Amino acid sequence: MTRKFNFSSGPAALPEPVLQRAQAAIWDLDGTGIGILEHSHRGKAFRAVLERTTARIREVGGIGDEFAVLFMTAGATHHFTLVPQNFLRAEDTVDICHTGVWTAKVMEETRRFGKLHLACDAGPTFDATPDAVRYSASPRYVYYVSNETVYGTQWQAPPAGSPAPLVCDASSDIFSRPLPLAGHGLIFAGAQKNLGPSGISLVIVRRDFLATRRQGLPPLSDYLTYEREGSMSNTPNTFGIYMIGEVCTWIREQGGLAAMAERNARKAKLLYEFLDNSRRWRAHARVGSRSSMNVTFRGATPELEAELLARAEERGLSGLAGHRSIGGLRASIYNAFPEEGVRRLVALLGELDPP
Ligand code: PMP
């Protein structure tokens, strides 16, 4: 059976050499005679994996010691609650840059802990990241989602001129381009798009920001527990940590984040150029805000969209339906997604767009 081109938004396509290495490591990790799924998290072999993964992340991301690198057995959604719980008191205000589905969920959670100021609002169409951000007088932090997975928009640079540390949900574009650490207090990302499997998240948190968290939280809800215990206060997702390390090694082999950015831009351009010149297909996101990770688009009619999905499936192009909340189509083309898959999609769209 041949593998399909997987356009899923996450869990998503992983680099094939990584999958092959992982297959071998499930049987026998680094010649230890025990597989990665079976090794004790307290043993020497897994310790080496954890150290290797952390070192790779720091190297690939250019992350210095002023930041702690944490792994949490939690999806990105957990952080929607944990961030305000750790950093917000009832009298504090958070400035939110509202760009779609993922900030709407965060707003709901944040209101349970403190006040909210809408610093910008891309609604109701959510087809661009806002030009102007109006900060409140003294926000506790400024929250944004670097890449809006559902609507297919992406901040080309972090919101400018923030008067407080930035907190970023980078779940759907982490390590797709050089990491803009300046100004950030905390960056979190669920792993299942660009880093590895689902159910584990990476947190990059500035140590001085971490020091300002609220005291007295339950240990597993307190970011400091993970920093103090080296992400090992309880049994971590050992396989997830292994996979993230291997994916980072692969990124390094490809030439690092600058090379990733170049390759992602090239893939996205193929698709956007086609859409901009088509009569029957059009991109949702506006120029200047377009995501290089999730290309959202519409067909002229629902019938045309249905036909595309059916034909795509026949050709092994899988996972192109848009998010259930907005419909349409979405091609998720993360780091590991091959350019050949994008070419095949463009060819198919072209067949359904005769001159
Ligand atoms: N944030 C963003 C930007 C996402 O795209 C997603 C998942 N698609 C999430 C958060 C939620 O991640 P999880 O399901 O791992 O909690």
Tab-separated table of C-alpha atoms and ligand atoms in Angstrom:
chain	number	residue	atom	x	y	z
A	1	MET	CA	0.000	0.000	0.000
A	2	THR	CA	1.394	3.390	-0.953
A	3	ARG	CA	1.245	6.296	1.442
A	4	LYS	CA	-1.113	9.154	0.688
A	5	PHE	CA	-0.419	12.855	0.562
A	6	ASN	CA	-1.849	13.854	3.928
A	7	PHE	CA	-3.224	17.423	3.982
A	8	SER	CA	-4.642	16.992	7.488
A	9	SER	CA	-4.414	19.984	9.825
A	10	GLY	CA	-3.175	17.806	12.657
A	11	PRO	CA	-2.245	15.168	13.572
A	12	ALA	CA	-0.400	15.757	10.339
A	13	ALA	CA	2.233	14.380	7.996
A	14	LEU	CA	5.589	13.683	9.650
A	15	PRO	CA	8.971	13.453	7.894
A	16	GLU	CA	9.376	9.981	6.403
A	17	PRO	CA	12.976	9.463	7.616
A	18	VAL	CA	11.728	10.219	11.141
A	19	LEU	CA	8.949	7.642	10.853
A	20	GLN	CA	11.469	5.074	9.674
A	21	ARG	CA	13.843	5.813	12.552
A	22	ALA	CA	10.921	5.662	14.986
A	23	GLN	CA	9.890	2.249	13.666
A	24	ALA	CA	13.339	0.939	14.500
A	25	ALA	CA	13.384	2.679	17.904
A	26	ILE	CA	10.053	1.145	18.871
A	27	TRP	CA	11.783	-2.208	18.516
A	28	ASP	CA	15.164	-1.244	19.969
A	29	LEU	CA	16.202	2.217	21.136
A	30	ASP	CA	19.845	3.047	20.361
A	31	GLY	CA	21.005	-0.586	20.698
A	32	THR	CA	19.707	-0.927	24.271
A	33	GLY	CA	17.634	-4.030	23.508
A	34	ILE	CA	14.481	-2.235	24.754
A	35	GLY	CA	12.091	-0.141	22.661
A	36	ILE	CA	11.339	3.539	23.279
A	37	LEU	CA	7.761	2.729	24.343
A	38	GLU	CA	9.065	0.334	26.996
A	39	HIS	CA	11.982	2.203	28.559
A	40	SER	CA	11.560	3.549	32.100
A	41	HIS	CA	11.416	7.322	32.100
A	42	ARG	CA	13.885	7.281	35.023
A	43	GLY	CA	16.428	5.134	33.187
A	44	LYS	CA	19.658	6.251	31.520
A	45	ALA	CA	18.424	5.627	27.966
A	46	PHE	CA	15.372	7.858	28.262
A	47	ARG	CA	17.359	10.506	30.146
A	48	ALA	CA	19.619	10.663	27.107
A	49	VAL	CA	16.568	11.059	24.833
A	50	LEU	CA	15.196	13.916	26.948
A	51	GLU	CA	18.553	15.682	27.002
A	52	ARG	CA	19.003	15.191	23.270
A	53	THR	CA	15.518	16.516	22.476
A	54	THR	CA	15.961	19.571	24.698
A	55	ALA	CA	19.369	20.323	23.204
A	56	ARG	CA	18.020	19.981	19.651
A	57	ILE	CA	15.117	22.312	20.372
A	58	ARG	CA	17.460	24.914	21.788
A	59	GLU	CA	19.823	24.549	18.856
A	60	VAL	CA	17.189	24.610	16.110
A	61	GLY	CA	15.168	27.397	17.753
A	62	GLY	CA	18.179	29.480	18.804
A	63	ILE	CA	16.813	29.437	22.358
A	64	GLY	CA	19.145	30.753	25.066
A	65	ASP	CA	19.227	29.963	28.766
A	66	GLU	CA	16.977	32.909	29.636
A	67	PHE	CA	14.178	30.617	28.447
A	68	ALA	CA	13.157	27.294	29.982
A	69	VAL	CA	12.110	24.528	27.577
A	70	LEU	CA	9.334	22.340	28.983
A	71	PHE	CA	7.368	19.323	27.795
A	72	MET	CA	3.870	18.835	29.057
A	73	THR	CA	1.563	15.871	28.699
A	74	ALA	CA	-1.179	18.199	27.561
A	75	GLY	CA	-2.537	19.456	24.281
A	76	ALA	CA	-2.429	23.114	23.312
A	77	THR	CA	-5.951	23.614	24.683
A	78	HIS	CA	-4.728	22.986	28.239
A	79	HIS	CA	-2.688	26.167	27.991
A	80	PHE	CA	-5.812	28.217	27.236
A	81	THR	CA	-6.598	27.678	30.936
A	82	LEU	CA	-3.101	27.258	32.375
A	83	VAL	CA	-1.746	30.561	31.065
A	84	PRO	CA	-4.391	32.769	32.736
A	85	GLN	CA	-4.403	30.537	35.793
A	86	ASN	CA	-0.650	31.009	36.207
A	87	PHE	CA	-0.288	34.642	35.253
A	88	LEU	CA	-3.560	36.434	35.839
A	89	ARG	CA	-5.132	37.869	38.974
A	90	ALA	CA	-8.748	39.063	38.972
A	91	GLU	CA	-7.733	42.716	38.727
A	92	ASP	CA	-5.335	42.130	35.785
A	93	THR	CA	-6.125	42.739	32.138
A	94	VAL	CA	-4.989	40.641	29.184
A	95	ASP	CA	-4.791	42.195	25.737
A	96	ILE	CA	-5.950	39.774	23.069
A	97	CYS	CA	-5.366	39.938	19.338
A	98	HIS	CA	-8.473	38.169	18.113
A	99	THR	CA	-7.881	36.376	14.835
A	100	GLY	CA	-10.326	33.491	14.823
A	101	VAL	CA	-11.413	30.208	16.333
A	102	TRP	CA	-8.357	29.713	18.551
A	103	THR	CA	-8.457	33.142	20.189
A	104	ALA	CA	-12.237	32.889	20.693
A	105	LYS	CA	-11.659	29.807	22.840
A	106	VAL	CA	-8.891	31.553	24.760
A	107	MET	CA	-11.103	34.567	25.477
A	108	GLU	CA	-13.682	32.312	27.073
A	109	GLU	CA	-11.072	30.789	29.398
A	110	THR	CA	-9.304	34.075	30.175
A	111	ARG	CA	-12.548	35.717	31.367
A	112	ARG	CA	-12.749	33.143	34.132
A	113	PHE	CA	-9.552	34.498	35.686
A	114	GLY	CA	-9.322	38.210	34.879
A	115	LYS	CA	-10.226	41.028	32.523
A	116	LEU	CA	-9.982	41.098	28.780
A	117	HIS	CA	-9.145	43.910	26.367
A	118	LEU	CA	-9.679	43.321	22.668
A	119	ALA	CA	-6.490	44.850	21.251
A	120	CYS	CA	-7.544	44.020	17.698
A	121	ASP	CA	-10.282	42.076	16.027
A	122	ALA	CA	-10.075	40.353	12.651
A	123	GLY	CA	-13.742	39.318	12.694
A	124	PRO	CA	-16.198	38.599	11.317
A	125	THR	CA	-14.386	37.424	8.180
A	126	PHE	CA	-11.046	36.560	9.803
A	127	ASP	CA	-9.313	36.823	6.449
A	128	ALA	CA	-6.359	38.931	7.627
A	129	THR	CA	-4.235	39.643	10.678
A	130	PRO	CA	-5.098	43.167	11.898
A	131	ASP	CA	-2.904	46.130	10.880
A	132	ALA	CA	-3.437	48.155	14.025
A	133	VAL	CA	-3.178	46.904	17.590
A	134	ARG	CA	-4.549	49.137	20.370
A	135	TYR	CA	-3.093	48.081	23.678
A	136	SER	CA	-4.669	48.848	27.054
A	137	ALA	CA	-2.806	50.984	29.625
A	138	SER	CA	-0.971	48.179	31.433
A	139	PRO	CA	-1.798	44.671	30.289
A	140	ARG	CA	-0.412	41.702	32.216
A	141	TYR	CA	0.474	40.070	28.894
A	142	VAL	CA	-0.529	40.301	25.241
A	143	TYR	CA	-1.911	37.134	23.702
A	144	TYR	CA	-1.906	36.130	20.042
A	145	VAL	CA	-2.007	33.020	17.848
A	146	SER	CA	0.859	33.145	15.352
A	147	ASN	CA	-0.969	31.017	12.784
A	148	GLU	CA	-4.757	30.687	12.659
A	149	THR	CA	-5.141	27.069	11.654
A	150	VAL	CA	-8.825	27.254	10.751
A	151	TYR	CA	-8.942	30.511	8.755
A	152	GLY	CA	-5.459	30.201	7.275
A	153	THR	CA	-3.994	33.533	8.354
A	154	GLN	CA	-0.546	34.020	9.856
A	155	TRP	CA	1.167	36.945	11.543
A	156	GLN	CA	4.131	37.774	9.319
A	157	ALA	CA	5.808	39.243	12.426
A	158	PRO	CA	4.597	39.316	16.055
A	159	PRO	CA	2.292	42.210	17.073
A	160	ALA	CA	4.509	45.298	17.335
A	161	GLY	CA	5.007	47.729	20.216
A	162	SER	CA	3.598	45.514	22.950
A	163	PRO	CA	3.838	47.129	26.411
A	164	ALA	CA	3.912	43.679	28.092
A	165	PRO	CA	5.334	40.218	27.445
A	166	LEU	CA	3.801	38.439	24.473
A	167	VAL	CA	2.198	35.045	24.956
A	168	CYS	CA	1.927	33.084	21.740
A	169	ASP	CA	0.050	29.964	20.716
A	170	ALA	CA	2.410	28.714	18.007
A	171	SER	CA	0.786	25.300	17.634
A	172	SER	CA	0.396	25.420	13.885
A	173	ASP	CA	3.576	27.187	12.769
A	174	ILE	CA	6.260	26.461	15.366
A	175	PHE	CA	9.622	25.821	13.690
A	176	SER	CA	8.209	26.582	10.240
A	177	ARG	CA	10.401	29.708	10.179
A	178	PRO	CA	12.943	31.342	12.514
A	179	LEU	CA	11.440	31.689	15.976
A	180	PRO	CA	10.863	35.347	16.946
A	181	LEU	CA	11.708	35.120	20.650
A	182	ALA	CA	12.161	38.832	21.337
A	183	GLY	CA	9.379	40.296	23.433
A	184	HIS	CA	7.908	36.914	24.307
A	185	GLY	CA	7.185	35.722	27.834
A	186	LEU	CA	5.797	32.349	26.824
A	187	ILE	CA	5.300	30.372	23.633
A	188	PHE	CA	3.406	27.105	23.613
A	189	ALA	CA	2.669	24.632	20.858
A	190	GLY	CA	0.776	21.365	20.614
A	191	ALA	CA	3.126	18.955	18.848
A	192	GLN	CA	0.827	17.314	16.319
A	193	LYS	CA	1.475	19.626	13.354
A	194	ASN	CA	5.154	20.455	13.076
A	195	LEU	CA	6.788	18.591	15.950
A	196	GLY	CA	5.460	15.076	16.528
A	197	PRO	CA	2.434	13.256	17.921
A	198	SER	CA	-0.647	14.718	19.625
A	199	GLY	CA	-1.157	14.898	23.379
A	200	ILE	CA	2.129	16.613	24.159
A	201	SER	CA	3.053	20.257	24.052
A	202	LEU	CA	6.237	22.244	24.027
A	203	VAL	CA	6.491	25.345	26.215
A	204	ILE	CA	9.229	27.931	25.851
A	205	VAL	CA	9.001	30.328	28.760
A	206	ARG	CA	11.224	33.210	29.830
A	207	ARG	CA	12.533	32.471	33.291
A	208	ASP	CA	11.897	36.021	34.555
A	209	PHE	CA	8.290	35.867	33.305
A	210	LEU	CA	7.839	32.434	34.891
A	211	ALA	CA	9.010	33.872	38.201
A	212	THR	CA	5.983	36.200	38.207
A	213	ARG	CA	3.431	33.407	38.162
A	214	ARG	CA	0.841	32.982	40.924
A	215	GLN	CA	1.861	30.875	43.911
A	216	GLY	CA	-0.088	27.997	45.386
A	217	LEU	CA	-1.418	26.330	42.241
A	218	PRO	CA	-1.876	22.547	42.088
A	219	PRO	CA	1.544	21.169	41.080
A	220	LEU	CA	0.603	19.895	37.626
A	221	SER	CA	-1.117	23.199	36.797
A	222	ASP	CA	1.954	25.202	37.786
A	223	TYR	CA	4.465	25.861	34.986
A	224	LEU	CA	7.242	26.154	37.567
A	225	THR	CA	6.808	22.493	38.562
A	226	TYR	CA	7.832	21.463	35.053
A	227	GLU	CA	10.840	23.777	35.119
A	228	ARG	CA	11.992	22.604	38.559
A	229	GLU	CA	11.504	18.923	37.809
A	230	GLY	CA	12.884	18.994	34.277
A	231	SER	CA	9.447	18.009	32.851
A	232	MET	CA	9.683	14.811	34.931
A	233	SER	CA	7.474	15.379	37.968
A	234	ASN	CA	5.377	12.478	36.722
A	235	THR	CA	5.784	10.021	33.845
A	236	PRO	CA	6.061	12.179	30.740
A	237	ASN	CA	5.018	11.262	27.220
A	238	THR	CA	8.305	9.504	26.539
A	239	PHE	CA	7.527	8.606	22.941
A	240	GLY	CA	6.365	12.167	22.204
A	241	ILE	CA	9.627	13.565	23.553
A	242	TYR	CA	11.567	11.059	21.445
A	243	MET	CA	9.629	12.049	18.318
A	244	ILE	CA	10.089	15.782	18.858
A	245	GLY	CA	13.829	15.207	19.148
A	246	GLU	CA	13.929	13.231	15.908
A	247	VAL	CA	11.847	15.841	14.082
A	248	CYS	CA	14.242	18.567	15.263
A	249	THR	CA	17.193	16.499	14.075
A	250	TRP	CA	15.483	16.248	10.695
A	251	ILE	CA	14.918	20.021	10.640
A	252	ARG	CA	18.610	20.509	11.328
A	253	GLU	CA	19.515	18.114	8.518
A	254	GLN	CA	17.318	20.152	6.155
A	255	GLY	CA	19.294	23.289	6.983
A	256	GLY	CA	17.406	24.614	10.002
A	257	LEU	CA	14.564	27.084	10.317
A	258	ALA	CA	15.707	29.462	7.570
A	259	ALA	CA	15.660	26.556	5.115
A	260	MET	CA	12.255	25.464	6.451
A	261	ALA	CA	10.863	28.967	5.894
A	262	GLU	CA	12.167	29.046	2.340
A	263	ARG	CA	10.745	25.672	1.480
A	264	ASN	CA	7.387	26.442	3.117
A	265	ALA	CA	7.134	29.746	1.252
A	266	ARG	CA	7.828	27.949	-2.032
A	267	LYS	CA	5.117	25.348	-1.420
A	268	ALA	CA	2.537	27.939	-0.349
A	269	LYS	CA	3.331	30.169	-3.348
A	270	LEU	CA	2.551	27.355	-5.776
A	271	LEU	CA	-0.936	27.070	-4.361
A	272	TYR	CA	-1.717	30.758	-3.801
A	273	GLU	CA	-0.503	31.676	-7.299
A	274	PHE	CA	-2.800	29.119	-8.804
A	275	LEU	CA	-5.776	30.291	-6.716
A	276	ASP	CA	-5.165	33.972	-7.556
A	277	ASN	CA	-5.247	33.166	-11.278
A	278	SER	CA	-8.226	30.834	-11.179
A	279	ARG	CA	-11.821	31.648	-12.064
A	280	ARG	CA	-13.443	28.877	-10.086
A	281	TRP	CA	-11.239	28.782	-6.973
A	282	ARG	CA	-10.242	31.547	-4.604
A	283	ALA	CA	-8.096	31.861	-1.499
A	284	HIS	CA	-9.778	32.941	1.728
A	285	ALA	CA	-6.885	34.862	3.321
A	286	ARG	CA	-5.782	38.244	2.029
A	287	VAL	CA	-2.310	38.944	0.641
A	288	GLY	CA	0.013	39.970	3.465
A	289	SER	CA	-1.706	37.739	6.029
A	290	ARG	CA	-1.629	34.420	4.260
A	291	SER	CA	-0.525	31.327	6.083
A	292	SER	CA	2.250	29.223	4.640
A	293	MET	CA	0.933	26.316	6.729
A	294	ASN	CA	-2.840	26.173	6.137
A	295	VAL	CA	-4.071	27.362	2.754
A	296	THR	CA	-7.834	27.898	3.007
A	297	PHE	CA	-9.863	28.266	-0.171
A	298	ARG	CA	-13.323	27.998	-1.717
A	299	GLY	CA	-14.758	26.686	-4.938
A	300	ALA	CA	-17.312	28.626	-6.980
A	301	THR	CA	-20.079	26.224	-5.880
A	302	PRO	CA	-20.561	23.594	-3.140
A	303	GLU	CA	-20.833	20.988	-5.929
A	304	LEU	CA	-17.402	21.909	-7.225
A	305	GLU	CA	-15.928	21.598	-3.732
A	306	ALA	CA	-17.561	18.183	-3.281
A	307	GLU	CA	-16.212	17.055	-6.640
A	308	LEU	CA	-12.710	18.133	-5.707
A	309	LEU	CA	-12.854	16.216	-2.426
A	310	ALA	CA	-14.059	13.063	-4.182
A	311	ARG	CA	-11.447	13.213	-6.945
A	312	ALA	CA	-8.691	14.099	-4.485
A	313	GLU	CA	-9.479	11.056	-2.385
A	314	GLU	CA	-9.257	8.839	-5.510
A	315	ARG	CA	-5.777	10.194	-6.183
A	316	GLY	CA	-4.464	9.750	-2.686
A	317	LEU	CA	-4.776	13.428	-1.725
A	318	SER	CA	-6.337	13.186	1.692
A	319	GLY	CA	-7.665	15.571	4.372
A	320	LEU	CA	-8.649	18.584	2.236
A	321	ALA	CA	-12.028	19.377	3.799
A	322	GLY	CA	-12.092	22.686	5.688
A	323	HIS	CA	-12.620	22.859	9.448
A	324	ARG	CA	-16.119	21.802	10.485
A	325	SER	CA	-16.876	25.329	11.757
A	326	ILE	CA	-16.343	27.180	8.437
A	327	GLY	CA	-16.421	24.555	5.697
A	328	GLY	CA	-14.700	25.129	2.358
A	329	LEU	CA	-11.323	23.570	1.746
A	330	ARG	CA	-8.019	23.631	3.504
A	331	ALA	CA	-4.639	22.330	2.463
A	332	SER	CA	-2.385	21.976	5.495
A	333	ILE	CA	1.161	21.903	4.217
A	334	TYR	CA	3.356	21.848	7.301
A	335	ASN	CA	7.139	21.380	7.314
A	336	ALA	CA	7.025	17.685	6.479
A	337	PHE	CA	4.452	17.950	3.688
A	338	PRO	CA	6.199	17.270	0.351
A	339	GLU	CA	6.175	19.787	-2.504
A	340	GLU	CA	5.108	17.003	-4.860
A	341	GLY	CA	1.776	16.765	-3.004
A	342	VAL	CA	1.163	20.488	-3.555
A	343	ARG	CA	1.926	20.097	-7.264
A	344	ARG	CA	-0.580	17.274	-7.543
A	345	LEU	CA	-3.249	19.331	-5.810
A	346	VAL	CA	-2.612	22.281	-8.119
A	347	ALA	CA	-2.872	19.944	-11.127
A	348	LEU	CA	-6.212	18.592	-9.914
A	349	LEU	CA	-7.589	22.063	-9.192
A	350	GLY	CA	-6.527	23.026	-12.715
A	351	GLU	CA	-8.467	20.130	-14.228
A	352	LEU	CA	-11.568	21.424	-12.435
A	353	ASP	CA	-10.923	24.945	-13.741
A	354	PRO	CA	-10.953	24.551	-17.527
A	355	PRO	CA	-10.117	27.615	-19.668
B	1	PMP	N1	-4.245	26.128	18.990
B	1	PMP	C1	-4.173	26.043	17.652
B	1	PMP	C2	-3.654	27.219	16.877
B	1	PMP	C3	-4.570	24.871	17.005
B	1	PMP	O1	-4.508	24.787	15.676
B	1	PMP	C4	-5.053	23.783	17.763
B	1	PMP	C5	-5.479	22.468	17.152
B	1	PMP	N2	-5.770	22.447	15.842
B	1	PMP	C6	-5.135	23.929	19.142
B	1	PMP	C7	-4.709	25.095	19.714
B	1	PMP	C8	-5.679	22.820	20.013
B	1	PMP	O2	-4.761	21.805	20.158
B	1	PMP	P1	-5.075	20.489	20.996
B	1	PMP	O3	-6.170	19.787	20.280
B	1	PMP	O4	-3.766	19.760	20.977
B	1	PMP	O5	-5.470	20.890	22.365
